[in-house]
């Protein structure tokens, strides 16, 4: 930064002056407002490419599939935070999003990344049949097992046999011509994994979401971001309900009244 | 909480069992996936009512209008957080949302609340003409001035004469038959405020967003929440760009290298 | 910001160059490390004044009194966040702090501010006896009741008769010669409130903390900040325990398994 | 969770009933208030062991050394958040802590963990001389280089030759009899690294903090937590200053006014 040169800050997102607001190179007021949905804008902002109608339908479906899963730890944390700090809705949403890490929301990202490592350099796979994908799935899983890696996207604590979202997401992507290499490989993993890992697990909804987002053209580094965007809508639903019909006080009371003091937790480290 | 009775936790959002996921009383996989947009789900989650197509178009337009305003303090804070903690995308998004307080995003909520206080008990205003709304606007502003209150939704640091979003949002609401009492009163405030406050200010985009959301049936207590949802998409755009073409290091360097130590900041409190 | 002038960013906290780090105008390595406690530095950073030993003892005692209250909603939220996102300790701490709003931690700030409004312009009160303070307390409470304001610092959900921290904090401040006007007024409120509000409540520990911090010279605008600093230590304790002996999974299971779907929560808004 | 059995939630931190508050198995009001410092409580909460005076002196020194580094990205993010949402001090502190990730605050944790991997199974090293430590340091660095791993705790963007905190922290630990295997190995790394990595770098302050905390008995999984606790005090200092003498508006203006729209950021992904 030379003494008399201002640092410049480049951006391709938006600019404004006294009379105009430009977003992604387009006139926000004259061109965009009223003519695109929020989901379409979210895709566009993340990729700097406007989605095709097919890409948008898959993207919307994935966001819908990820928006809520009932009383998750993150929904409970957001509700407890609103109970403690009712003056700060942004704090409650932020607290809920902060649980969007490796254990729950991370599956979407991890699955996309895991699949991408195997398909990134494949070239044209348009002519591949199921047997070809099964072969790739087998070698991918065998390598992962050999390296002691967990295989993301397999299994679910509640949906132990079938996750109801999975088949529907495959069908939507297929209808839209977007069942690409990530979804094809993921589907093949569903077929071949029992003989490799020794038990049969369902392909889960968070995993298929990651595969579908990758085939719909979304960047891998942001897959967790889309899970967080979807979850923001779910958290607003939970907080709206908490304002009307709170569970925060009962969660607090349930834990606090059933607390037991354990001096051996104390001893064990001394 | 009686000794042998389990506390129950009521919710109308979602439930699931081994084979089904229910969201808002509907089968997520069978009914919802692929047949509604993310914006529609967000409206539905927040209100427990599925929006009409008109309500949804206004809602989508408002979210699009609020998603980004370039290098706002919150976008800069999110980018700096990603620079410091690149391993936690959720932390960067949360940091950006935490700036969603009174000064910037609060205008949407404040305007909705301010207008609602005047229109909540009006009964049927279908037959009101502009003169009637102007009269209400005049009494509302006069009362606010008398009580020393700030009038939300007026003025903008950059758009000093006209905020380009405002007229477009009025037009969209009008097309959809949703230019209700909040927007009508806000429009009248635009006409009458110069003679009351002594200068002419534009109706700003955040204010018209609050009025439009209220007329589209969204709950006032959550208006800030929708601004935060919209901003989440904008923050993902900023963070996607930061991953490719970072400004965080230059913001840090610009501030750090131009820091001046001021011992009188020290003295002044001693 | 003229075209060729760099904006400067003033600070009295710290600077550094290749060989030195200066903190609050002192040489960090040569003067400060090893010669002051963390509490002393925290006071100094917040006020730009080094505390006297008496101020520091009161400050440390207040921080100790506020550090933990068992399974509060914020401690539970932090533990749930760590369970969801074990890769981000900073996210779990941040989630816990975000509950530091009006309902729980706000009492410290509210009490300090409430008392300060009555004592700020008193001049020298060194000669005041209890009767004089009782008179001020009576007029303060009467005015607050007349204005429909809540009186902060009175009552506690668990300690219904006496909060054990209160008398000890008064005694420590007295020993240190720091029982000033905020604590004197708060003590008088303890004596006179039954005849004004019609029932007898204990002076609570969060309230006495606010009064004691104000008398120890800490700025009112930051009283919530000290409660948050104290709570950060408590949250680290909870998260250390959660890493060894987690309750997060059981809190989640308890809420999730006792969820009941209430379609009337749905109806009530339609 | 059987149908009629309440889940219990164990904790060794604190409990309370109508008349008592117990913290870490001690009477908060009767035993602890006024008789221990905040730093001592923080150590105790994290470890469930009360520190020795020597451990406490090292712990306080480390917290002091980590509390502030001027206008770091996290301090700037906290200030921008306060500017945007002045109504939520907890949000500004949380935003600042969320930058406490791998790039900056992570060094303390990474260094502690890196050193611990080499010293955990050493047995008694009381009789080791510098040559023995140098040998271990050489094999540790050689193995890390061979595995392509970064060596944490070496180098600093500003203190290119010597970090002034490092020698002082070694001296304090030595005075207190707490220069244990982590610090001895770190010191040896300072001696031997030039011949292994081909250039001479300083042992940095964040690294020595991690080594000192480990030798003072703090758990490795929480080293980042102590850096965050220290930083909370620093952030309160920054926010106190921001309330009096804000830089947030100037940071925003500097970035926003020097924004340049880059359509090629747009192209590059299409």
PDB file of N, CA and C in Angstrom, chain B residues 198-246:
ATOM      1  N   UNK B 198     -40.215  19.661   7.904  1.00  0.00           N
ATOM      2  CA  UNK B 198     -39.466  20.806   7.408  1.00  0.00           C
ATOM      3  C   UNK B 198     -38.419  20.494   6.361  1.00  0.00           C
ATOM      4  N   UNK B 199     -38.322  19.224   5.942  1.00  0.00           N
ATOM      5  CA  UNK B 199     -37.465  18.931   4.797  1.00  0.00           C
ATOM      6  C   UNK B 199     -37.987  17.679   4.089  1.00  0.00           C
ATOM      7  N   UNK B 200     -37.536  17.513   2.854  1.00  0.00           N
ATOM      8  CA  UNK B 200     -38.061  16.435   2.024  1.00  0.00           C
ATOM      9  C   UNK B 200     -37.059  15.291   1.978  1.00  0.00           C
ATOM     10  N   UNK B 201     -37.495  14.122   2.395  1.00  0.00           N
ATOM     11  CA  UNK B 201     -36.637  12.939   2.412  1.00  0.00           C
ATOM     12  C   UNK B 201     -37.303  11.837   1.597  1.00  0.00           C
ATOM     13  N   UNK B 202     -36.490  10.952   1.023  1.00  0.00           N
ATOM     14  CA  UNK B 202     -37.096   9.832   0.293  1.00  0.00           C
ATOM     15  C   UNK B 202     -37.619   8.755   1.255  1.00  0.00           C
ATOM     16  N   UNK B 203     -38.677   8.066   0.844  1.00  0.00           N
ATOM     17  CA  UNK B 203     -39.066   6.829   1.524  1.00  0.00           C
ATOM     18  C   UNK B 203     -38.027   5.780   1.168  1.00  0.00           C
ATOM     19  N   UNK B 204     -37.405   5.171   2.165  1.00  0.00           N
ATOM     20  CA  UNK B 204     -36.307   4.272   1.808  1.00  0.00           C
ATOM     21  C   UNK B 204     -36.756   2.820   1.593  1.00  0.00           C
ATOM     22  N   UNK B 205     -35.868   2.062   0.981  1.00  0.00           N
ATOM     23  CA  UNK B 205     -36.179   0.690   0.592  1.00  0.00           C
ATOM     24  C   UNK B 205     -36.418  -0.246   1.768  1.00  0.00           C
ATOM     25  N   UNK B 206     -35.685  -0.038   2.861  1.00  0.00           N
ATOM     26  CA  UNK B 206     -35.894  -0.885   4.029  1.00  0.00           C
ATOM     27  C   UNK B 206     -37.257  -0.609   4.641  1.00  0.00           C
ATOM     28  N   UNK B 207     -37.672   0.654   4.626  1.00  0.00           N
ATOM     29  CA  UNK B 207     -38.977   1.004   5.169  1.00  0.00           C
ATOM     30  C   UNK B 207     -40.112   0.432   4.336  1.00  0.00           C
ATOM     31  N   UNK B 208     -40.032   0.582   3.004  1.00  0.00           N
ATOM     32  CA  UNK B 208     -41.099   0.059   2.154  1.00  0.00           C
ATOM     33  C   UNK B 208     -41.143  -1.466   2.258  1.00  0.00           C
ATOM     34  N   UNK B 209     -39.989  -2.081   2.509  1.00  0.00           N
ATOM     35  CA  UNK B 209     -39.975  -3.534   2.716  1.00  0.00           C
ATOM     36  C   UNK B 209     -40.805  -3.917   3.941  1.00  0.00           C
ATOM     37  N   UNK B 210     -40.635  -3.161   5.017  1.00  0.00           N
ATOM     38  CA  UNK B 210     -41.403  -3.441   6.227  1.00  0.00           C
ATOM     39  C   UNK B 210     -42.898  -3.274   5.996  1.00  0.00           C
ATOM     40  N   UNK B 211     -43.263  -2.212   5.293  1.00  0.00           N
ATOM     41  CA  UNK B 211     -44.684  -1.968   5.013  1.00  0.00           C
ATOM     42  C   UNK B 211     -45.257  -3.060   4.113  1.00  0.00           C
ATOM     43  N   UNK B 212     -44.491  -3.463   3.105  1.00  0.00           N
ATOM     44  CA  UNK B 212     -44.974  -4.476   2.164  1.00  0.00           C
ATOM     45  C   UNK B 212     -45.110  -5.837   2.837  1.00  0.00           C
ATOM     46  N   UNK B 213     -44.135  -6.205   3.697  1.00  0.00           N
ATOM     47  CA  UNK B 213     -44.242  -7.478   4.418  1.00  0.00           C
ATOM     48  C   UNK B 213     -45.468  -7.485   5.321  1.00  0.00           C
ATOM     49  N   UNK B 214     -45.728  -6.371   5.980  1.00  0.00           N
ATOM     50  CA  UNK B 214     -46.902  -6.310   6.867  1.00  0.00           C
ATOM     51  C   UNK B 214     -48.183  -6.481   6.041  1.00  0.00           C
ATOM     52  N   UNK B 215     -48.276  -5.803   4.908  1.00  0.00           N
ATOM     53  CA  UNK B 215     -49.474  -5.953   4.072  1.00  0.00           C
ATOM     54  C   UNK B 215     -49.567  -7.344   3.437  1.00  0.00           C
ATOM     55  N   UNK B 216     -48.437  -8.015   3.279  1.00  0.00           N
ATOM     56  CA  UNK B 216     -48.468  -9.368   2.712  1.00  0.00           C
ATOM     57  C   UNK B 216     -48.753 -10.434   3.779  1.00  0.00           C
ATOM     58  N   UNK B 217     -49.048 -10.009   4.988  1.00  0.00           N
ATOM     59  CA  UNK B 217     -49.513 -10.949   6.005  1.00  0.00           C
ATOM     60  C   UNK B 217     -48.452 -11.517   6.916  1.00  0.00           C
ATOM     61  N   UNK B 218     -47.245 -10.984   6.866  1.00  0.00           N
ATOM     62  CA  UNK B 218     -46.173 -11.512   7.717  1.00  0.00           C
ATOM     63  C   UNK B 218     -46.252 -10.878   9.099  1.00  0.00           C
ATOM     64  N   UNK B 219     -45.906 -11.632  10.140  1.00  0.00           N
ATOM     65  CA  UNK B 219     -46.014 -11.102  11.499  1.00  0.00           C
ATOM     66  C   UNK B 219     -44.957 -10.042  11.792  1.00  0.00           C
ATOM     67  N   UNK B 220     -45.387  -8.984  12.466  1.00  0.00           N
ATOM     68  CA  UNK B 220     -44.487  -7.866  12.766  1.00  0.00           C
ATOM     69  C   UNK B 220     -43.287  -8.285  13.595  1.00  0.00           C
ATOM     70  N   UNK B 221     -43.491  -9.209  14.507  1.00  0.00           N
ATOM     71  CA  UNK B 221     -42.402  -9.592  15.408  1.00  0.00           C
ATOM     72  C   UNK B 221     -41.259 -10.259  14.654  1.00  0.00           C
ATOM     73  N   UNK B 222     -41.511 -10.657  13.396  1.00  0.00           N
ATOM     74  CA  UNK B 222     -40.480 -11.364  12.638  1.00  0.00           C
ATOM     75  C   UNK B 222     -39.932 -10.558  11.468  1.00  0.00           C
ATOM     76  N   UNK B 223     -40.332  -9.291  11.340  1.00  0.00           N
ATOM     77  CA  UNK B 223     -39.859  -8.546  10.164  1.00  0.00           C
ATOM     78  C   UNK B 223     -38.331  -8.504  10.112  1.00  0.00           C
ATOM     79  N   UNK B 224     -37.702  -8.338  11.279  1.00  0.00           N
ATOM     80  CA  UNK B 224     -36.237  -8.362  11.286  1.00  0.00           C
ATOM     81  C   UNK B 224     -35.720  -9.728  10.825  1.00  0.00           C
ATOM     82  N   UNK B 225     -36.459 -10.761  11.146  1.00  0.00           N
ATOM     83  CA  UNK B 225     -36.065 -12.106  10.741  1.00  0.00           C
ATOM     84  C   UNK B 225     -36.008 -12.252   9.225  1.00  0.00           C
ATOM     85  N   UNK B 226     -36.949 -11.654   8.527  1.00  0.00           N
ATOM     86  CA  UNK B 226     -36.913 -11.775   7.065  1.00  0.00           C
ATOM     87  C   UNK B 226     -35.756 -10.978   6.480  1.00  0.00           C
ATOM     88  N   UNK B 227     -35.486  -9.826   7.081  1.00  0.00           N
ATOM     89  CA  UNK B 227     -34.306  -9.078   6.639  1.00  0.00           C
ATOM     90  C   UNK B 227     -33.046  -9.925   6.850  1.00  0.00           C
ATOM     91  N   UNK B 228     -33.013 -10.674   7.939  1.00  0.00           N
ATOM     92  CA  UNK B 228     -31.849 -11.524   8.209  1.00  0.00           C
ATOM     93  C   UNK B 228     -31.783 -12.701   7.236  1.00  0.00           C
ATOM     94  N   UNK B 229     -32.925 -13.284   6.896  1.00  0.00           N
ATOM     95  CA  UNK B 229     -32.944 -14.374   5.917  1.00  0.00           C
ATOM     96  C   UNK B 229     -32.412 -13.881   4.567  1.00  0.00           C
ATOM     97  N   UNK B 230     -32.924 -12.726   4.143  1.00  0.00           N
ATOM     98  CA  UNK B 230     -32.452 -12.151   2.885  1.00  0.00           C
ATOM     99  C   UNK B 230     -30.951 -11.907   2.940  1.00  0.00           C
ATOM    100  N   UNK B 231     -30.512 -11.368   4.060  1.00  0.00           N
ATOM    101  CA  UNK B 231     -29.097 -11.037   4.199  1.00  0.00           C
ATOM    102  C   UNK B 231     -28.220 -12.294   4.209  1.00  0.00           C
ATOM    103  N   UNK B 232     -28.758 -13.408   4.673  1.00  0.00           N
ATOM    104  CA  UNK B 232     -27.973 -14.650   4.649  1.00  0.00           C
ATOM    105  C   UNK B 232     -27.553 -14.994   3.219  1.00  0.00           C
ATOM    106  N   UNK B 233     -28.477 -14.829   2.275  1.00  0.00           N
ATOM    107  CA  UNK B 233     -28.111 -15.079   0.869  1.00  0.00           C
ATOM    108  C   UNK B 233     -27.042 -14.098   0.405  1.00  0.00           C
ATOM    109  N   UNK B 234     -27.189 -12.836   0.795  1.00  0.00           N
ATOM    110  CA  UNK B 234     -26.177 -11.850   0.426  1.00  0.00           C
ATOM    111  C   UNK B 234     -24.821 -12.185   1.028  1.00  0.00           C
ATOM    112  N   UNK B 235     -24.819 -12.619   2.286  1.00  0.00           N
ATOM    113  CA  UNK B 235     -23.551 -12.956   2.937  1.00  0.00           C
ATOM    114  C   UNK B 235     -22.885 -14.150   2.255  1.00  0.00           C
ATOM    115  N   UNK B 236     -23.685 -15.138   1.828  1.00  0.00           N
ATOM    116  CA  UNK B 236     -23.092 -16.270   1.111  1.00  0.00           C
ATOM    117  C   UNK B 236     -22.437 -15.777  -0.177  1.00  0.00           C
ATOM    118  N   UNK B 237     -23.065 -14.831  -0.848  1.00  0.00           N
ATOM    119  CA  UNK B 237     -22.432 -14.231  -2.027  1.00  0.00           C
ATOM    120  C   UNK B 237     -21.099 -13.572  -1.684  1.00  0.00           C
ATOM    121  N   UNK B 238     -21.110 -12.786  -0.610  1.00  0.00           N
ATOM    122  CA  UNK B 238     -19.862 -12.119  -0.214  1.00  0.00           C
ATOM    123  C   UNK B 238     -18.782 -13.142   0.164  1.00  0.00           C
ATOM    124  N   UNK B 239     -19.173 -14.177   0.867  1.00  0.00           N
ATOM    125  CA  UNK B 239     -18.173 -15.158   1.314  1.00  0.00           C
ATOM    126  C   UNK B 239     -17.675 -15.998   0.143  1.00  0.00           C
ATOM    127  N   UNK B 240     -18.546 -16.285  -0.824  1.00  0.00           N
ATOM    128  CA  UNK B 240     -18.097 -16.962  -2.046  1.00  0.00           C
ATOM    129  C   UNK B 240     -17.043 -16.123  -2.751  1.00  0.00           C
ATOM    130  N   UNK B 241     -17.299 -14.830  -2.829  1.00  0.00           N
ATOM    131  CA  UNK B 241     -16.335 -13.927  -3.459  1.00  0.00           C
ATOM    132  C   UNK B 241     -15.054 -13.825  -2.639  1.00  0.00           C
ATOM    133  N   UNK B 242     -15.206 -13.791  -1.315  1.00  0.00           N
ATOM    134  CA  UNK B 242     -14.030 -13.688  -0.443  1.00  0.00           C
ATOM    135  C   UNK B 242     -13.118 -14.906  -0.604  1.00  0.00           C
ATOM    136  N   UNK B 243     -13.724 -16.077  -0.829  1.00  0.00           N
ATOM    137  CA  UNK B 243     -12.914 -17.284  -1.036  1.00  0.00           C
ATOM    138  C   UNK B 243     -12.085 -17.200  -2.308  1.00  0.00           C
ATOM    139  N   UNK B 244     -12.619 -16.536  -3.318  1.00  0.00           N
ATOM    140  CA  UNK B 244     -11.935 -16.421  -4.612  1.00  0.00           C
ATOM    141  C   UNK B 244     -11.016 -15.212  -4.686  1.00  0.00           C
ATOM    142  N   UNK B 245     -11.465 -14.130  -4.102  1.00  0.00           N
ATOM    143  CA  UNK B 245     -10.834 -12.836  -4.356  1.00  0.00           C
ATOM    144  C   UNK B 245     -10.952 -11.998  -3.082  1.00  0.00           C
ATOM    145  N   UNK B 246     -10.142 -12.334  -2.070  1.00  0.00           N
ATOM    146  CA  UNK B 246     -10.363 -11.786  -0.734  1.00  0.00           C
ATOM    147  C   UNK B 246     -10.043 -10.301  -0.596  1.00  0.00           C
TER     148      UNK B 246
END
